[in-house]
Amino acid sequence: MFEVAIVGAGASGLVAALSVARRGKRVVVFEKNSKIGKKLLATGNGRCNISNKSVEKSNFHSNNPGFVESVLGQFSTSACRDFFEELGIEFKEGQKGRLYPMSLKSSSVVDLLVYECKRVGVEFRLSSEVKRVKKIGESFYLFIEDEKIQAKVVLLATGSLAFGGSSSGYEFAKEFGHKVLPIFPSLVQLVCKENLKEISGVKVEALVEVCSEPKESSFGDLLFTNYGVSGSVILDVSRIVSLHVSRGESIKLKIDLFSELSKEALKNRLKNRLKFANQKSVELWLDGFLNPKLAKFFAKKVSKIRADELNQRDLTKLAYELKNMEMLAIETKGFKSAEVCAGGIDTKAVNSKTMESKLVKGLYFSGEILDVDGDCGGYNLHFAWASGFVSANSICDML
């Protein structure tokens, strides 16, 4: 019999396994994939955004904010850095306080975590999908194919449906009486009603506003695609859009391509360019001021063919269109493309100091399976590490 059985070899499962095994407990980790840390390897575009210089409660979303605050209070950014530096990982700071491994490779993080886990005796069982978890008497039983594994404690660190993940953890939790709040994709690309093929591939910096209640806006990289919009700024606002879309609603997006200029200042800028019109087409006149594809796209917004025919009304219309580009988001790219999953196990039935179920003694949860999701910038990984660390401490104290 194992002392601790962990279901899932992702971020939170690895930290929990390592922390428990370091204290001399016998740990087995079951992973349905043939590779450890599959999703972890893909995070941060393969660079692994480990954490953030500033991790606050406000960076997270949950129906139980106090739960998040309690977990973060037990594993700060400083504690996170100490944990990974002990493994041999040096940190590099990126934009907006993002913290990466100096190697800028997710594989470095996974390799060093796995090495240390194995060094202290963690047993990994890959390509081993847990079909069911039951508690009989004081022991848990995990059913894998024709095998039945007995353990004193079980930690469910199965992750979510994001990045093609599994819903098994939610099902296990339900069987033990836990409530699972509605789940939906977050940090995900958006599908728009408009046909954007002619500007597909264009990348700009823009201010994007979600026309909903409450309003949400963000500034950053925006990528136009065949299906709609992507880029960091879209990931930032995608949660609120995804929530509405999951309810069958469409949401209007307003894109400002010149947020640094007022409408009047932009109009004057366009007016000054007319002295270089020289019988150019409106499309060619806008080229050099806008990406060529965007120049062609916005040239169609006015009825004139030649730039030197543009009047004040045309310039006003162009300035307005450039600062108020509207699109209708009708769906997201779904769980397979989403970086995280919002919703999950209701944390009101989970002890925030220990990560143990309030309903079943010896049953623990960590990571994305819980109703906690963070903003883009290393916050989701930080919560995964933190919840894995907190659960491990409690498990060791209990055994």
JSON list of N, CA, C and O in Angstrom, two decimals, residues 23 25 135 138 140 152-153 356 361-364 392-399:
[
{"chain": "A", "resi": 23, "resn": "ARG", "atom": "N", "xyz": [9.93, 14.29, 2.45]},
{"chain": "A", "resi": 23, "resn": "ARG", "atom": "CA", "xyz": [9.72, 14.04, 3.88]},
{"chain": "A", "resi": 23, "resn": "ARG", "atom": "C", "xyz": [9.56, 12.56, 4.17]},
{"chain": "A", "resi": 23, "resn": "ARG", "atom": "O", "xyz": [9.02, 12.16, 5.19]},
{"chain": "A", "resi": 25, "resn": "LYS", "atom": "N", "xyz": [7.88, 10.06, 2.60]},
{"chain": "A", "resi": 25, "resn": "LYS", "atom": "CA", "xyz": [6.65, 9.31, 2.37]},
{"chain": "A", "resi": 25, "resn": "LYS", "atom": "C", "xyz": [6.70, 8.57, 1.03]},
{"chain": "A", "resi": 25, "resn": "LYS", "atom": "O", "xyz": [7.35, 9.04, 0.09]},
{"chain": "A", "resi": 135, "resn": "LYS", "atom": "N", "xyz": [-13.35, 5.04, -1.71]},
{"chain": "A", "resi": 135, "resn": "LYS", "atom": "CA", "xyz": [-12.83, 4.93, -0.35]},
{"chain": "A", "resi": 135, "resn": "LYS", "atom": "C", "xyz": [-13.61, 3.84, 0.38]},
{"chain": "A", "resi": 135, "resn": "LYS", "atom": "O", "xyz": [-14.85, 3.88, 0.44]},
{"chain": "A", "resi": 138, "resn": "GLU", "atom": "N", "xyz": [-10.79, 3.02, 5.86]},
{"chain": "A", "resi": 138, "resn": "GLU", "atom": "CA", "xyz": [-9.81, 4.10, 6.01]},
{"chain": "A", "resi": 138, "resn": "GLU", "atom": "C", "xyz": [-8.89, 4.22, 4.79]},
{"chain": "A", "resi": 138, "resn": "GLU", "atom": "O", "xyz": [-8.00, 5.07, 4.78]},
{"chain": "A", "resi": 140, "resn": "PHE", "atom": "N", "xyz": [-8.12, 4.33, 0.41]},
{"chain": "A", "resi": 140, "resn": "PHE", "atom": "CA", "xyz": [-8.61, 4.65, -0.92]},
{"chain": "A", "resi": 140, "resn": "PHE", "atom": "C", "xyz": [-8.16, 3.56, -1.89]},
{"chain": "A", "resi": 140, "resn": "PHE", "atom": "O", "xyz": [-7.08, 2.98, -1.73]},
{"chain": "A", "resi": 152, "resn": "LYS", "atom": "N", "xyz": [-3.32, 5.44, 1.43]},
{"chain": "A", "resi": 152, "resn": "LYS", "atom": "CA", "xyz": [-3.90, 6.09, 2.61]},
{"chain": "A", "resi": 152, "resn": "LYS", "atom": "C", "xyz": [-4.52, 7.43, 2.25]},
{"chain": "A", "resi": 152, "resn": "LYS", "atom": "O", "xyz": [-5.54, 7.84, 2.81]},
{"chain": "A", "resi": 153, "resn": "VAL", "atom": "N", "xyz": [-3.85, 8.13, 1.32]},
{"chain": "A", "resi": 153, "resn": "VAL", "atom": "CA", "xyz": [-4.27, 9.48, 0.93]},
{"chain": "A", "resi": 153, "resn": "VAL", "atom": "C", "xyz": [-4.29, 9.59, -0.59]},
{"chain": "A", "resi": 153, "resn": "VAL", "atom": "O", "xyz": [-3.43, 9.02, -1.27]},
{"chain": "A", "resi": 356, "resn": "GLU", "atom": "N", "xyz": [-7.56, 19.89, 1.74]},
{"chain": "A", "resi": 356, "resn": "GLU", "atom": "CA", "xyz": [-8.27, 18.64, 1.98]},
{"chain": "A", "resi": 356, "resn": "GLU", "atom": "C", "xyz": [-9.77, 18.86, 1.84]},
{"chain": "A", "resi": 356, "resn": "GLU", "atom": "O", "xyz": [-10.31, 19.91, 2.18]},
{"chain": "A", "resi": 361, "resn": "LYS", "atom": "N", "xyz": [-12.33, 12.64, 4.46]},
{"chain": "A", "resi": 361, "resn": "LYS", "atom": "CA", "xyz": [-11.01, 12.71, 5.08]},
{"chain": "A", "resi": 361, "resn": "LYS", "atom": "C", "xyz": [-9.98, 11.98, 4.21]},
{"chain": "A", "resi": 361, "resn": "LYS", "atom": "O", "xyz": [-10.21, 10.87, 3.74]},
{"chain": "A", "resi": 362, "resn": "GLY", "atom": "N", "xyz": [-8.83, 12.64, 3.99]},
{"chain": "A", "resi": 362, "resn": "GLY", "atom": "CA", "xyz": [-7.76, 12.02, 3.22]},
{"chain": "A", "resi": 362, "resn": "GLY", "atom": "C", "xyz": [-7.82, 12.29, 1.74]},
{"chain": "A", "resi": 362, "resn": "GLY", "atom": "O", "xyz": [-6.93, 11.87, 0.99]},
{"chain": "A", "resi": 363, "resn": "LEU", "atom": "N", "xyz": [-8.86, 12.99, 1.29]},
{"chain": "A", "resi": 363, "resn": "LEU", "atom": "CA", "xyz": [-8.99, 13.35, -0.13]},
{"chain": "A", "resi": 363, "resn": "LEU", "atom": "C", "xyz": [-8.58, 14.80, -0.32]},
{"chain": "A", "resi": 363, "resn": "LEU", "atom": "O", "xyz": [-9.11, 15.69, 0.35]},
{"chain": "A", "resi": 364, "resn": "TYR", "atom": "N", "xyz": [-7.62, 15.03, -1.21]},
{"chain": "A", "resi": 364, "resn": "TYR", "atom": "CA", "xyz": [-7.08, 16.37, -1.44]},
{"chain": "A", "resi": 364, "resn": "TYR", "atom": "C", "xyz": [-7.24, 16.78, -2.90]},
{"chain": "A", "resi": 364, "resn": "TYR", "atom": "O", "xyz": [-7.36, 15.93, -3.79]},
{"chain": "A", "resi": 392, "resn": "ALA", "atom": "N", "xyz": [0.72, 19.19, 0.01]},
{"chain": "A", "resi": 392, "resn": "ALA", "atom": "CA", "xyz": [1.80, 18.31, 0.44]},
{"chain": "A", "resi": 392, "resn": "ALA", "atom": "C", "xyz": [2.12, 18.50, 1.92]},
{"chain": "A", "resi": 392, "resn": "ALA", "atom": "O", "xyz": [2.31, 17.53, 2.67]},
{"chain": "A", "resi": 393, "resn": "ASN", "atom": "N", "xyz": [2.19, 19.73, 2.35]},
{"chain": "A", "resi": 393, "resn": "ASN", "atom": "CA", "xyz": [2.48, 20.01, 3.77]},
{"chain": "A", "resi": 393, "resn": "ASN", "atom": "C", "xyz": [1.43, 19.39, 4.67]},
{"chain": "A", "resi": 393, "resn": "ASN", "atom": "O", "xyz": [1.72, 18.80, 5.72]},
{"chain": "A", "resi": 394, "resn": "SER", "atom": "N", "xyz": [0.18, 19.53, 4.28]},
{"chain": "A", "resi": 394, "resn": "SER", "atom": "CA", "xyz": [-0.92, 19.01, 5.08]},
{"chain": "A", "resi": 394, "resn": "SER", "atom": "C", "xyz": [-0.90, 17.48, 5.10]},
{"chain": "A", "resi": 394, "resn": "SER", "atom": "O", "xyz": [-1.12, 16.86, 6.14]},
{"chain": "A", "resi": 395, "resn": "ILE", "atom": "N", "xyz": [-0.65, 16.89, 3.93]},
{"chain": "A", "resi": 395, "resn": "ILE", "atom": "CA", "xyz": [-0.61, 15.42, 3.84]},
{"chain": "A", "resi": 395, "resn": "ILE", "atom": "C", "xyz": [0.46, 14.86, 4.75]},
{"chain": "A", "resi": 395, "resn": "ILE", "atom": "O", "xyz": [0.23, 13.89, 5.49]},
{"chain": "A", "resi": 396, "resn": "CYS", "atom": "N", "xyz": [1.63, 15.49, 4.75]},
{"chain": "A", "resi": 396, "resn": "CYS", "atom": "CA", "xyz": [2.73, 15.00, 5.60]},
{"chain": "A", "resi": 396, "resn": "CYS", "atom": "C", "xyz": [2.40, 15.15, 7.08]},
{"chain": "A", "resi": 396, "resn": "CYS", "atom": "O", "xyz": [2.75, 14.30, 7.90]},
{"chain": "A", "resi": 397, "resn": "ASP", "atom": "N", "xyz": [1.72, 16.23, 7.43]},
{"chain": "A", "resi": 397, "resn": "ASP", "atom": "CA", "xyz": [1.34, 16.44, 8.83]},
{"chain": "A", "resi": 397, "resn": "ASP", "atom": "C", "xyz": [0.29, 15.41, 9.27]},
{"chain": "A", "resi": 397, "resn": "ASP", "atom": "O", "xyz": [0.23, 15.03, 10.45]},
{"chain": "A", "resi": 398, "resn": "MET", "atom": "N", "xyz": [-0.51, 14.98, 8.30]},
{"chain": "A", "resi": 398, "resn": "MET", "atom": "CA", "xyz": [-1.60, 14.05, 8.62]},
{"chain": "A", "resi": 398, "resn": "MET", "atom": "C", "xyz": [-1.08, 12.62, 8.79]},
{"chain": "A", "resi": 398, "resn": "MET", "atom": "O", "xyz": [-1.56, 11.88, 9.67]},
{"chain": "A", "resi": 399, "resn": "LEU", "atom": "N", "xyz": [-0.11, 12.23, 7.97]},
{"chain": "A", "resi": 399, "resn": "LEU", "atom": "CA", "xyz": [0.38, 10.84, 7.99]},
{"chain": "A", "resi": 399, "resn": "LEU", "atom": "C", "xyz": [1.25, 10.53, 9.21]},
{"chain": "A", "resi": 399, "resn": "LEU", "atom": "O", "xyz": [1.96, 11.40, 9.69]}
]
